[in-house]
Amino acid sequence: MKLSSVKPGSWYGFLTILLLLTVVAALRIGAVDLSFDDIGHIVSNGLGWSGATVDPVSKGLFLQIRLPRVLLCATVGAGLSVSGVLMQALFRNPIVEPGLVGTCSGAALGAALVFVLGKNINWAFTDALGLFLLPCVAFTFAFVATLIVYKIASLSGKVNVATMILAGIAINALATGGTGFLSYIARDPQARSITFWNLGTFSGADWTQFAVVFPITLGGILLSLRFTKALNVLILGEDEVRHLGYSINRLKIQVLLLNTLLVAIGTAMVGVIAFVGLVVPHLLRLSKTSDNRFLVIASALLGGSLLTMADTVARRLVAPAEFPIGVVTAFVGSPIFIWLLVRNARSFQKGGFYA
């Protein structure tokens, strides 16, 4: 049976089960494994369903470290994947990734600035931000970089997608150059922090980060569903979108803002994680359909699963140390992606979004 003939409801069910299994496995596996009995006792004890005695070390490990990390991982994966769907639909190009408009490189530049300057940053709000200094600066730089790209693309009075791509390339190069310069002048620990952050890490995940990222990402994903109909029509051309009563400029601005929000909030907290936003929509598009409503929902589920799997591998392979998660996503996702590309080579010859 061909995957494309499977109904969307069955896809959602399968991907939901996959996400749940991935989360459960990630909660159990790590530098220190927790048995299902331990997890069951900790959860039931925490909910007041049983008075069973639980090991305080295991309880602290599960509730304060592993659970928020796994939930944050699934949330960021979902957000990055949905942002990939939005950007590929907006640019009508399946090789576009969320960071194309400078969002990720801008965040990386902001983070590098904090790593190198540290407490020497003489900003009035530095002390007030405390541990949130890094994510706040990264988010600000991500937003500013995207805003510059948008302003350049809209100089003619309307948002020109081709100009946006070229401006994004230029801003990405500029921000990458700035990050490279900061890495060059940084001391060894600072340079290592910059490198690790540029490849993504969930090692600092906690409940506070999850409480910030989850509602914003969930809201962004739900809001994305409002634009799926217009984005589906956009494949046919901008005139067709106007005939349906949409303002093409407003649509571009709204989708771009939504993408920036989804990418920047995750990147600001855990660093740059490439590949997920590019590959997940591809996998689903090649396997099922280019309907953006399906892609948004399915990408959120598959993206959460994929990033959770990658994080589990990253902290298990060289335990108690861990790989940067970006290394794992590249090693795992690339072969799968290449296999799908080869399998669908004939479809590519038809051009377009290989629907």
C-alpha positions as CSV (number, residue, x, y, z in Angstrom):
1,M,0.0,0.0,0.0
2,K,1.3,3.4,-1.0
3,L,1.8,5.9,1.9
4,S,0.1,8.6,-0.2
5,S,-3.1,6.6,-0.2
6,V,-3.3,6.5,3.6
7,K,-6.0,8.8,5.0
8,P,-4.8,11.9,6.9
9,G,-6.6,10.7,10.1
10,S,-4.5,7.6,10.0
11,W,-1.4,9.6,9.6
12,Y,-2.3,11.8,12.6
13,G,-3.0,8.7,14.7
14,F,0.3,7.1,13.7
15,L,2.3,10.2,14.3
16,T,0.6,10.9,17.7
17,I,1.5,7.3,18.8
18,L,5.0,7.8,17.5
19,L,5.4,11.0,19.5
20,L,4.1,9.4,22.7
21,L,6.4,6.4,22.4
22,T,9.3,8.7,21.7
23,V,8.6,10.9,24.7
24,V,8.2,7.8,27.0
25,A,11.5,6.3,25.7
26,A,13.3,9.7,26.1
27,L,12.0,9.9,29.7
28,R,13.4,6.5,30.5
29,I,16.7,6.6,28.6
30,G,19.7,8.8,29.5
31,A,23.0,8.9,31.2
32,V,21.1,7.3,34.1
33,D,18.3,5.0,33.0
34,L,15.0,5.1,34.9
35,S,12.8,2.0,34.9
36,F,9.1,2.1,34.0
37,D,8.4,1.2,37.6
38,D,10.4,4.2,38.9
39,I,8.6,6.5,36.5
40,G,5.2,5.1,37.4
41,H,5.9,5.4,41.1
42,I,7.2,9.0,40.7
43,V,4.2,10.1,38.7
44,S,1.6,8.3,40.8
45,N,3.2,9.6,44.0
46,G,3.3,13.2,42.6
47,L,-0.4,13.0,41.7
48,G,-1.2,11.6,45.1
49,W,-2.5,8.4,43.7
50,S,-0.2,6.2,45.8
51,G,1.9,6.6,48.9
52,A,4.8,4.5,47.5
53,T,8.2,5.5,48.6
54,V,10.3,6.9,45.7
55,D,14.1,7.4,45.5
56,P,14.6,11.2,46.0
57,V,17.5,11.2,43.5
58,S,15.4,9.5,40.8
59,K,12.5,11.8,41.6
60,G,14.7,14.9,41.2
61,L,16.2,13.6,38.0
62,F,12.9,12.9,36.5
63,L,10.9,15.9,37.6
64,Q,13.5,18.7,37.5
65,I,15.8,17.6,34.6
66,R,14.5,14.9,32.3
67,L,10.7,15.7,32.1
68,P,11.1,19.5,31.3
69,R,13.9,18.7,28.8
70,V,11.9,16.1,26.9
71,L,8.8,18.3,26.7
72,L,10.8,21.3,25.6
73,C,12.6,19.2,23.0
74,A,9.2,18.0,21.5
75,T,7.9,21.6,21.6
76,V,10.9,23.1,19.8
77,G,10.9,20.3,17.2
78,A,7.2,21.0,16.5
79,G,7.7,24.7,16.2
80,L,10.7,24.4,13.9
81,S,8.9,21.9,11.6
82,V,5.8,24.1,11.3
83,S,7.9,27.1,10.5
84,G,9.5,25.1,7.7
85,V,6.1,24.4,6.3
86,L,5.2,28.1,6.3
87,M,8.4,29.2,4.7
88,Q,8.4,26.6,2.0
89,A,4.8,27.4,1.1
90,L,5.4,31.2,1.2
91,F,8.4,31.0,-1.1
92,R,6.9,28.2,-3.1
93,N,10.2,26.4,-2.9
94,P,10.7,23.1,-1.1
95,I,14.4,23.7,-0.3
96,V,13.7,26.8,1.8
97,E,14.4,26.4,5.5
98,P,13.1,28.6,8.4
99,G,16.4,30.4,8.9
100,L,16.6,31.7,5.3
101,V,15.5,35.2,6.3
102,G,18.2,35.7,8.9
103,T,16.4,34.6,12.0
104,C,18.8,31.8,13.1
105,S,22.0,33.6,12.2
106,G,20.8,36.8,13.9
107,A,20.1,34.8,17.1
108,A,23.5,33.2,16.9
109,L,25.2,36.6,16.6
110,G,23.3,37.8,19.7
111,A,24.2,34.8,21.6
112,A,27.9,35.0,20.6
113,L,27.9,38.7,21.8
114,V,26.6,37.6,25.2
115,F,29.2,34.7,25.4
116,V,32.1,37.0,24.6
117,L,31.1,40.2,26.5
118,G,29.3,38.5,29.3
119,K,28.9,40.7,32.3
120,N,30.9,43.5,30.6
121,I,27.7,44.3,28.7
122,N,26.7,47.6,30.3
123,W,23.0,47.5,29.7
124,A,20.6,48.8,32.3
125,F,18.5,45.7,32.2
126,T,21.4,43.2,32.3
127,D,21.0,42.4,36.0
128,A,17.2,42.4,35.7
129,L,17.3,39.7,33.0
130,G,19.6,37.4,34.9
131,L,19.6,34.0,33.3
132,F,17.3,35.2,30.6
133,L,19.9,37.6,29.2
134,L,21.1,35.1,26.6
135,P,17.7,34.1,25.2
136,C,16.4,37.7,25.3
137,V,19.4,39.1,23.4
138,A,19.3,36.1,20.9
139,F,15.5,36.7,20.4
140,T,16.1,40.4,19.9
141,F,18.8,39.9,17.3
142,A,16.8,37.2,15.5
143,F,13.8,39.6,15.3
144,V,16.0,42.6,14.1
145,A,17.7,40.5,11.5
146,T,14.4,39.3,10.1
147,L,13.0,42.9,10.2
148,I,15.9,44.2,8.2
149,V,15.3,41.5,5.5
150,Y,11.6,42.3,5.4
151,K,12.3,46.1,5.1
152,I,14.7,45.5,2.2
153,A,12.2,43.2,0.5
154,S,9.4,45.7,0.8
155,L,11.3,48.8,-0.4
156,S,9.2,48.8,-3.7
157,G,6.0,49.1,-1.8
158,K,5.2,45.3,-1.9
159,V,6.9,42.3,-0.4
160,N,9.1,40.9,-3.1
161,V,9.9,37.2,-2.4
162,A,13.0,37.1,-4.6
163,T,14.5,40.2,-3.0
164,M,13.7,38.7,0.4
165,I,15.7,35.5,-0.4
166,L,18.7,37.6,-1.6
167,A,18.5,39.9,1.4
168,G,18.2,36.9,3.7
169,I,21.4,35.5,2.1
170,A,23.2,38.8,2.7
171,I,22.0,39.2,6.3
172,N,22.9,35.5,7.0
173,A,26.4,36.1,5.6
174,L,26.8,39.3,7.6
175,A,25.6,37.7,10.9
176,T,27.7,34.6,10.3
177,G,30.7,36.8,9.7
178,G,30.0,38.7,12.9
179,T,29.7,35.4,14.8
180,G,33.0,34.2,13.3
181,F,34.8,37.4,14.3
182,L,33.5,37.0,17.9
183,S,34.6,33.3,17.9
184,Y,38.1,34.5,16.7
185,I,38.5,37.0,19.6
186,A,36.9,34.8,22.2
187,R,38.8,32.9,24.8
188,D,38.7,29.1,24.6
189,P,35.7,28.5,26.9
190,Q,33.8,31.3,25.2
191,A,34.6,29.9,21.7
192,R,33.5,26.4,22.9
193,S,30.2,27.9,24.2
194,I,29.6,29.6,20.9
195,T,30.3,26.5,18.9
196,F,28.0,24.3,21.1
197,W,25.2,26.9,21.0
198,N,25.4,27.1,17.2
199,L,24.8,23.4,17.0
200,G,22.0,23.4,19.6
201,T,21.8,22.0,23.1
202,F,19.0,21.1,25.5
203,S,21.4,20.7,28.5
204,G,20.1,23.8,30.2
205,A,16.4,23.0,29.8
206,D,14.1,23.6,32.8
207,W,10.5,24.3,33.6
208,T,10.9,28.0,33.1
209,Q,12.1,27.6,29.6
210,F,9.3,25.2,28.8
211,A,6.7,27.5,30.4
212,V,7.9,30.3,28.0
213,V,8.3,28.2,24.8
214,F,5.2,25.9,25.0
215,P,2.3,28.4,25.0
216,I,4.0,30.6,22.3
217,T,4.8,27.6,20.1
218,L,1.3,26.0,20.5
219,G,-0.3,29.4,19.8
220,G,1.9,29.8,16.7
221,I,1.0,26.3,15.4
222,L,-2.7,26.9,15.9
223,L,-2.5,30.3,14.2
224,S,-0.6,28.7,11.3
225,L,-3.7,26.6,10.4
226,R,-5.6,29.9,9.6
227,F,-3.2,30.5,6.7
228,T,-3.1,27.0,5.2
229,K,-5.9,27.6,2.7
230,A,-4.3,30.8,1.3
231,L,-0.9,29.1,1.2
232,N,-2.4,26.2,-0.7
233,V,-3.7,28.6,-3.3
234,L,-0.4,30.6,-3.4
235,I,1.1,27.6,-5.2
236,L,-1.0,28.5,-8.2
237,G,0.1,32.2,-8.1
238,E,-0.4,35.5,-6.3
239,D,-3.3,36.5,-8.5
240,E,-5.3,33.4,-7.5
241,V,-4.8,34.4,-3.9
242,R,-6.1,37.9,-4.6
243,H,-9.1,36.4,-6.3
244,L,-10.0,34.6,-3.1
245,G,-10.1,38.0,-1.3
246,Y,-6.7,37.7,0.5
247,S,-4.2,40.6,0.6
248,I,-1.0,39.0,-0.7
249,N,1.2,41.6,1.1
250,R,-0.7,41.1,4.4
251,L,-0.4,37.3,4.0
252,K,3.3,37.5,3.5
253,I,3.8,39.8,6.5
254,Q,1.6,37.6,8.8
255,V,3.4,34.3,7.7
256,L,6.8,35.9,8.1
257,L,6.0,37.2,11.5
258,L,4.6,33.8,12.5
259,N,7.7,32.1,11.3
260,T,10.0,34.5,13.1
261,L,8.1,33.9,16.3
262,L,8.3,30.1,16.1
263,V,12.0,30.0,15.1
264,A,13.2,32.8,17.4
265,I,11.6,31.5,20.6
266,G,13.0,28.1,20.2
267,T,16.4,29.2,19.0
268,A,16.8,31.8,21.7
269,M,16.4,29.1,24.4
270,V,18.3,26.1,23.0
271,G,20.5,27.4,20.2
272,V,20.5,26.9,16.4
273,I,19.1,23.6,15.3
274,A,19.3,23.3,11.6
275,F,17.8,20.6,9.3
276,V,14.6,19.8,11.2
277,G,12.6,22.6,9.6
278,L,13.8,21.7,6.2
279,V,13.6,17.9,6.4
280,V,10.4,17.2,8.3
281,P,8.0,19.0,5.8
282,H,9.9,17.3,3.0
283,L,9.5,13.8,4.4
284,L,5.7,14.3,4.8
285,R,5.3,16.0,1.4
286,L,7.2,13.2,-0.4
287,S,5.2,10.6,1.5
288,K,1.7,12.0,1.4
289,T,0.7,15.4,0.0
290,S,1.5,19.1,-0.3
291,D,-1.7,20.2,1.4
292,N,-0.5,22.7,4.0
293,R,-3.2,21.9,6.5
294,F,-2.0,18.3,6.6
295,L,1.6,19.4,6.6
296,V,1.2,21.8,9.6
297,I,-0.5,19.2,11.8
298,A,1.7,16.3,10.8
299,S,4.9,18.3,10.8
300,A,4.2,19.4,14.4
301,L,3.9,15.7,15.5
302,L,6.8,14.3,13.4
303,G,9.1,17.3,14.2
304,G,8.5,16.8,18.0
305,S,9.3,13.1,17.6
306,L,12.4,13.6,15.4
307,L,14.0,16.1,17.7
308,T,13.2,14.1,20.8
309,M,14.8,11.0,19.3
310,A,17.8,13.1,18.3
311,D,18.2,14.5,21.8
312,T,17.9,11.0,23.3
313,V,20.7,9.8,21.0
314,A,22.8,12.9,21.7
315,R,22.8,12.3,25.5
316,R,23.1,8.5,25.4
317,L,25.9,7.8,22.9
318,V,28.7,9.5,24.9
319,A,27.1,9.6,28.4
320,P,27.6,11.3,30.8
321,A,28.7,13.9,28.2
322,E,26.5,14.6,25.2
323,F,26.8,15.6,21.5
324,P,25.4,18.9,20.2
325,I,22.0,17.9,18.9
326,G,22.6,19.5,15.5
327,V,25.2,16.9,14.8
328,V,22.7,14.1,15.5
329,T,19.9,15.6,13.4
330,A,22.3,15.9,10.4
331,F,23.7,12.4,10.7
332,V,20.2,10.8,11.2
333,G,18.1,13.0,8.9
334,S,20.5,13.3,5.9
335,P,20.5,9.6,4.9
336,I,16.7,9.3,5.2
337,F,16.3,12.5,3.2
338,I,18.7,11.4,0.4
339,W,16.9,8.0,0.2
340,L,13.5,9.7,-0.2
341,L,15.0,12.1,-2.8
342,V,16.3,9.1,-4.8
343,R,13.1,7.2,-4.5
344,N,11.1,10.2,-5.8
345,A,13.6,11.2,-8.5
346,R,11.0,10.6,-11.3
347,S,8.5,12.9,-9.5
348,F,11.0,15.7,-9.3
349,Q,11.2,15.7,-13.1
350,K,7.6,16.9,-13.1
351,G,8.7,20.1,-11.2
352,G,6.7,22.1,-8.8
353,F,5.8,21.0,-5.3
354,Y,5.6,17.3,-6.2
355,A,2.1,17.1,-4.9
